[in-house]
Each structure stands twice: as C-alpha cells, then as structure tokens.
C-alpha cells in the first residue's frame, strides 16, 4: 500500500480525505484530514464563519488542517509504544488527526 497522499490518490476510489487519513494514521505522514468532525473543531477553534462547503472556506480549512499536522510532526512522541484505550498510534501526526476527529465527534455536537 502506498504511503504518500499523491500515490494513494492514484488508486481508484481514493480521494483527498481517504488518502490523508491512510497516510497520516497508518504511516504517520504529515497529511491533513478534513471530515465533518475536524471541520467542527477547526471552525470553532479558529472562529471561521461561513459554509465549510463553500470553496473559499474549504480552502482555509484544508490549509489550517495542513499547518496543524505539519507542526505536529515536530513534536516528540511520549513513548514509541504509546497507546490509549487499546489504540495504537504510529506517531504524532496520527495522534493529532485522530484526536481532532474524536474531539469533533464527542464534544462538538
């Protein structure tokens, strides 16, 4: 399985979100993920107004998600075998994206 967003997007049926999720979560690549949950977190955290599906707003959200995950790549992982509630994380990029998705699903209702 390819590890980069570009290579993953060459596979049939894999778009930007899925490619980012696979490369980030499975391979700890600094790839942004933008789903409904992440949109809820980012729009609240950065006070972004407007419809997230509008191209101008969507571009800003993808940029923010990208900046956050790239910065997370520079953070140290507390322990290489770090796990929480039985979940294994491949690194800080994986942890950030999964945390944003979980926060949006559980807190931002």
N, CA and C of each residue as an Amber inpcrd file, in Angstrom:
protein
   327
   0.8500000  -1.1780000   0.0000000   0.0000000   0.0000000   0.0000000
   0.8930000   1.2360000   0.0000000   0.6350000   2.1750000  -0.8890000
   1.4440000   3.3950000  -0.9090000   1.3150000   4.1640000   0.4090000
   2.3350000   4.9440000   0.7230000   2.3370000   5.6710000   1.9890000
   2.1080000   7.1680000   1.8290000   2.1880000   7.6990000   0.6310000
   2.0300000   9.1360000   0.4350000   0.6470000   9.4590000  -0.1200000
   0.1980000  10.6850000   0.1380000  -1.1070000  11.1190000  -0.3520000
  -1.1710000  11.0340000  -1.8700000  -0.1470000  11.5270000  -2.5500000
  -0.1570000  11.5250000  -4.0180000  -0.2660000  10.1100000  -4.5780000
   0.5170000   9.1990000  -4.0320000   0.4890000   7.8170000  -4.5220000
  -0.8470000   7.1440000  -4.1940000  -1.3800000   7.4170000  -3.0170000
  -2.6710000   6.8320000  -2.6350000  -3.7960000   7.3510000  -3.5210000
  -3.7410000   8.6280000  -3.8920000  -4.8000000   9.2100000  -4.7130000
  -4.7910000   8.6710000  -6.1390000  -3.7290000   8.0080000  -6.5310000
  -3.6900000   7.3620000  -7.8440000  -4.5040000   6.0640000  -7.8620000
  -4.8140000   5.5510000  -6.6800000  -5.6060000   4.3290000  -6.5950000
  -7.0760000   4.6540000  -6.8380000  -7.7910000   3.7960000  -7.5190000
  -9.2120000   4.0430000  -7.7880000 -10.0160000   4.1480000  -6.4960000
 -10.8700000   5.1550000  -6.4310000 -11.7740000   5.3120000  -5.3030000
 -11.2000000   5.9970000  -4.0870000  -9.9500000   6.4090000  -4.1480000
  -9.3450000   7.0920000  -3.0050000  -9.1910000   8.5650000  -3.3320000
  -9.8560000   9.3880000  -2.5180000  -9.7970000  10.8330000  -2.6880000
  -8.9020000  11.4790000  -1.6470000  -8.9840000  12.7820000  -1.5820000
  -8.0990000  13.5740000  -0.7230000  -8.2220000  13.1910000   0.7510000
  -9.4480000  13.0920000   1.2490000  -9.6370000  12.7620000   2.6610000
  -9.1040000  11.3600000   2.9850000  -9.5040000  10.3710000   2.2160000
  -9.0900000   8.9910000   2.4810000  -7.5870000   8.8410000   2.3630000
  -6.9950000   9.4670000   1.3610000  -5.5350000   9.4080000   1.1980000
  -4.8340000  10.0320000   2.4010000  -5.3500000  11.1690000   2.8630000
  -4.7680000  11.8170000   4.0410000  -4.9100000  10.9610000   5.2820000
  -6.0700000  10.3520000   5.4450000  -6.3030000   9.5050000   6.6110000
  -5.3690000   8.2960000   6.6170000  -5.2420000   7.6350000   5.4950000
  -4.3690000   6.4570000   5.4220000  -2.9220000   6.8470000   5.6700000
  -2.4390000   7.8690000   4.9660000  -1.0190000   8.2200000   5.0970000
  -0.7020000   8.7590000   6.4810000  -1.6340000   9.4910000   7.0700000
  -1.3900000  10.0550000   8.3930000  -1.5220000   9.0190000   9.5050000
  -2.6360000   8.3180000   9.5050000  -2.9090000   7.4010000  10.6110000
  -2.0640000   6.1320000  10.5190000  -1.9410000   5.5670000   9.3440000
  -1.1910000   4.3130000   9.2100000   0.3200000   4.5200000   9.1290000
   0.7420000   5.6290000   8.4870000   2.1650000   5.8020000   8.2220000
   2.7530000   7.0600000   8.8480000   1.9780000   7.7660000   9.6760000
   2.4240000   8.9630000  10.3810000   2.9740000  10.0480000   9.4580000
   2.4180000  10.1640000   8.2850000   2.8140000  11.2270000   7.3620000
   2.0760000  12.5140000   7.7610000   2.6800000  13.6810000   7.5970000
   2.0180000  14.9400000   7.9580000   0.9790000  15.3520000   6.9110000
  -0.0560000  14.5510000   6.7840000  -1.1060000  14.7640000   5.7920000
  -2.3770000  15.2220000   6.4840000  -3.0030000  16.2910000   5.9820000
  -4.2220000  16.7630000   6.6220000  -5.4170000  15.8580000   6.3540000
  -6.3400000  15.8870000   7.2970000  -7.6100000  15.1960000   7.1830000
  -8.6860000  16.2380000   7.4520000  -9.6960000  16.2570000   6.6270000
 -10.7840000  17.2070000   6.8380000 -12.1150000  16.4870000   6.6130000
 -12.7080000  16.0420000   7.7130000 -14.0480000  15.4540000   7.6460000
 -14.9830000  16.3460000   8.4580000 -16.2220000  15.9400000   8.5980000
 -17.1900000  16.7520000   9.3170000 -16.7800000  17.0430000  10.7490000
 -16.1840000  16.0710000  11.4060000 -15.7500000  16.2600000  12.7880000
 -14.6120000  17.2620000  12.8870000 -13.6300000  17.1400000  12.0190000
 -12.4970000  18.0730000  12.0280000 -12.9790000  19.4730000  11.6580000
 -13.9120000  19.5630000  10.7310000 -14.4730000  20.8660000  10.3550000
 -15.1090000  21.5310000  11.5750000 -15.8620000  20.7640000  12.3730000
 -16.4900000  21.3350000  13.5730000 -15.4420000  21.8900000  14.5230000
 -14.3520000  21.1620000  14.7330000 -13.3030000  21.6140000  15.6480000
 -12.6320000  22.8730000  15.1030000 -12.2080000  22.8320000  13.8540000
 -11.4590000  23.9590000  13.2920000 -12.2970000  25.2260000  13.1850000
 -13.5620000  25.0890000  12.7990000 -14.3910000  26.2920000  12.6770000
 -14.6230000  26.9370000  14.0380000 -14.7330000  26.1410000  15.0790000
 -14.9020000  26.7060000  16.4230000 -13.5890000  27.2620000  16.9560000
 -12.5290000  26.4980000  16.8180000 -11.2240000  26.9020000  17.3540000
 -10.7110000  28.1880000  16.7120000 -10.9090000  28.3230000  15.4050000
 -10.4080000  29.4880000  14.6870000 -11.5060000  30.4930000  14.3320000
 -12.7090000  30.3090000  14.8900000 -13.8490000  31.2200000  14.6770000
 -14.0780000  31.5000000  13.1880000 -14.1220000  30.4240000  12.4190000
 -14.3260000  30.5490000  10.9760000 -15.8230000  30.5560000  10.6980000
 -16.2560000  31.5850000  10.0250000 -17.6720000  31.7100000   9.6900000
 -17.8860000  31.3110000   8.2400000 -19.1150000  31.0450000   7.9080000
 -19.4450000  30.6860000   6.5400000 -19.6340000  29.1930000   6.4010000
 -20.1160000  28.8100000   5.2460000 -20.3790000  27.4140000   4.9380000
 -19.0660000  26.6970000   4.6050000 -18.7060000  25.6700000   5.3760000
 -17.4570000  24.9450000   5.1190000 -17.3930000  24.2980000   3.7400000
 -18.5410000  24.1310000   3.0780000 -18.5520000  23.5280000   1.7490000
 -18.2780000  24.5600000   0.6530000 -18.3540000  25.8410000   1.0120000
 -18.0080000  26.8860000   0.0420000 -16.5120000  26.8100000  -0.2300000
 -16.1100000  26.8840000  -1.4920000 -14.6860000  26.7370000  -1.8220000
 -13.7520000  27.6500000  -1.0200000 -14.1290000  28.8990000  -0.8210000
 -13.2310000  29.8190000  -0.1130000 -13.0230000  29.3910000   1.3410000
 -14.0670000  28.9050000   1.9940000 -13.9610000  28.4490000   3.3810000
 -13.2600000  27.0940000   3.4270000 -13.5850000  26.2140000   2.5060000
 -12.9890000  24.8850000   2.4690000 -11.4770000  24.9470000   2.2710000
 -11.0240000  25.8630000   1.4430000  -9.5800000  26.0410000   1.2200000
  -8.8960000  26.4300000   2.5220000  -9.4960000  27.3560000   3.2610000
  -8.9290000  27.7920000   4.5420000  -8.8530000  26.6220000   5.5200000
  -9.9010000  25.8160000   5.5740000  -9.9180000  24.6770000   6.4850000
  -8.8470000  23.6500000   6.1350000  -8.6870000  23.3450000   4.8510000
  -7.6230000  22.4090000   4.4400000  -6.2500000  22.9850000   4.7850000
  -6.0680000  24.2870000   4.6110000  -4.7870000  24.9110000   4.9410000
  -4.5000000  24.8100000   6.4390000  -5.4980000  25.1100000   7.2590000
  -5.3250000  25.0060000   8.7110000  -5.0240000  23.5700000   9.1410000
  -5.7730000  22.6260000   8.6020000  -5.5310000  21.2180000   8.9310000
  -4.1180000  20.8120000   8.5390000  -3.6570000  21.3040000   7.3890000
  -2.3000000  21.0050000   6.9400000  -1.2390000  21.6170000   7.8450000
  -1.4450000  22.8630000   8.2330000  -0.4840000  23.5260000   9.1260000
  -0.3890000  22.8020000  10.4630000  -1.5300000  22.4280000  11.0150000
  -1.5310000  21.7380000  12.3080000  -0.8080000  20.3980000  12.2430000
  -1.1020000  19.6140000  11.2240000  -0.4860000  18.2820000  11.1560000
   1.0060000  18.3830000  10.8400000   1.4050000  19.3660000  10.0450000
   2.8480000  19.5500000   9.7860000   3.5870000  19.9430000  11.0670000
   2.9660000  20.8060000  11.8620000   3.5830000  21.1870000  13.1410000
   3.6350000  20.0030000  14.1020000   2.6120000  19.1650000  14.0720000
   2.5950000  18.0110000  14.9710000   3.7370000  17.0420000  14.6650000
   4.1890000  17.0340000  13.4290000   5.2860000  16.1350000  13.0440000
   6.5700000  16.4690000  13.8010000   6.6730000  17.7000000  14.2910000
   7.8740000  18.1310000  15.0160000   7.8050000  17.8610000  16.5070000
   6.6750000  17.3820000  16.9900000   6.5090000  17.1320000  18.4190000
   7.0230000  15.7410000  18.7800000   7.6200000  15.6220000  19.9570000
   8.0990000  14.2960000  20.3730000   6.9330000  13.4200000  20.8170000
   7.0340000  12.1640000  20.5170000   6.0520000  11.1760000  20.9640000
   6.4860000  10.7290000  22.3580000   5.5830000  10.7340000  23.3370000
   5.9770000  10.3900000  24.7060000   6.6730000   9.0390000  24.8180000
   6.2250000   8.0660000  24.0330000   6.7910000   6.7260000  24.0940000
   6.4580000   6.0460000  22.7760000   7.4310000   5.3920000  22.1520000
   7.1880000   4.7860000  20.8340000   6.0410000   3.7930000  20.8450000
   5.7990000   3.1490000  21.9510000   4.7150000   2.1720000  22.0070000
   3.4740000   2.7680000  22.6670000   3.3570000   4.0740000  22.6150000
   2.2230000   4.7670000  23.2350000   0.8990000   4.2390000  22.7030000
   0.0050000   3.9640000  23.6100000  -1.3440000   3.5720000  23.2080000
  -2.3270000   4.1150000  24.2330000  -3.5180000   4.3650000  23.7960000
  -4.5710000   4.8380000  24.6810000  -5.8180000   4.0100000  24.4060000
  -6.3710000   3.4470000  25.4320000  -7.5730000   2.6290000  25.3160000
  -7.4220000   1.5620000  24.2290000  -6.2530000   0.9670000  24.1330000
  -6.0280000  -0.1110000  23.1870000  -5.7360000   0.3360000  21.7650000
  -5.7460000   1.6500000  21.5000000  -5.4560000   2.1440000  20.1530000
  -3.9560000   2.3540000  20.0080000  -3.4220000   1.9320000  18.9080000
  -2.0040000   2.1320000  18.6390000  -1.8370000   3.3350000  17.7140000
  -0.9010000   4.1830000  18.0310000  -0.6410000   5.3600000  17.2170000
   0.7340000   5.2270000  16.5950000   0.8330000   5.5540000  15.3180000
   2.1170000   5.4360000  14.6450000   2.9900000   6.6580000  14.8850000
   2.4530000   7.7130000  15.4610000   3.2420000   8.8990000  15.7420000
   2.3520000  10.1100000  15.9590000   2.9820000  11.2700000  16.0460000
   2.2660000  12.4770000  16.4070000   1.2790000  12.9450000  15.3360000
   1.5640000  12.7160000  14.0770000   0.6040000  13.0940000  13.0190000
  -0.6530000  12.2480000  13.1380000  -0.4580000  10.9790000  13.3610000
  -1.5790000  10.0670000  13.5700000  -2.3920000  10.4980000  14.7830000
  -1.7040000  10.8030000  15.8740000  -2.3770000  11.1910000  17.1090000
  -3.1760000  12.4790000  16.9190000  -2.6000000  13.4670000  16.2630000
  -3.3030000  14.7340000  16.0650000  -4.5850000  14.5210000  15.2710000
  -4.4800000  13.8890000  14.1230000  -5.6570000  13.7300000  13.2690000
  -6.7430000  12.8910000  13.9360000  -6.3530000  11.8260000  14.6020000
  -7.3550000  11.0120000  15.2860000  -7.9790000  11.7810000  16.4490000
  -7.1830000  12.6120000  17.1030000  -7.7060000  13.4130000  18.2140000
  -8.6860000  14.4620000  17.7290000  -8.3770000  15.1160000  16.6140000
  -9.3010000  16.1090000  16.0590000 -10.6220000  15.4590000  15.6680000
 -10.5570000  14.2880000  15.0410000 -11.7740000  13.5900000  14.6490000
 -12.5950000  13.1840000  15.8730000 -11.9290000  12.6900000  16.8900000
 -12.6360000  12.2560000  18.1080000 -13.2270000  13.4420000  18.8520000
 -12.4840000  14.5270000  18.9600000 -12.9810000  15.7380000  19.6180000
 -14.2250000  16.2530000  18.9190000 -14.1790000  16.2980000  17.5980000
 -15.3350000  16.7580000  16.8390000 -16.5380000  15.8570000  16.9760000
 -16.2970000  14.5580000  17.1280000 -17.3930000  13.5940000  17.2390000
 -18.0180000  13.5910000  18.6260000 -17.2120000  13.7890000  19.6510000
 -17.6810000  13.6260000  21.0220000 -18.0790000  14.9520000  21.6680000
 -17.3230000  16.0000000  21.4210000 -17.5430000  17.2730000  22.1180000
 -18.3380000  18.2660000  21.2820000 -17.9850000  18.4060000  20.0210000
 -18.6170000  19.4190000  19.1580000 -19.8740000  18.8420000  18.5160000
 -20.9370000  18.8640000  19.2420000 -22.1830000  18.2750000  18.7540000
 -23.0440000  19.2970000  18.0350000
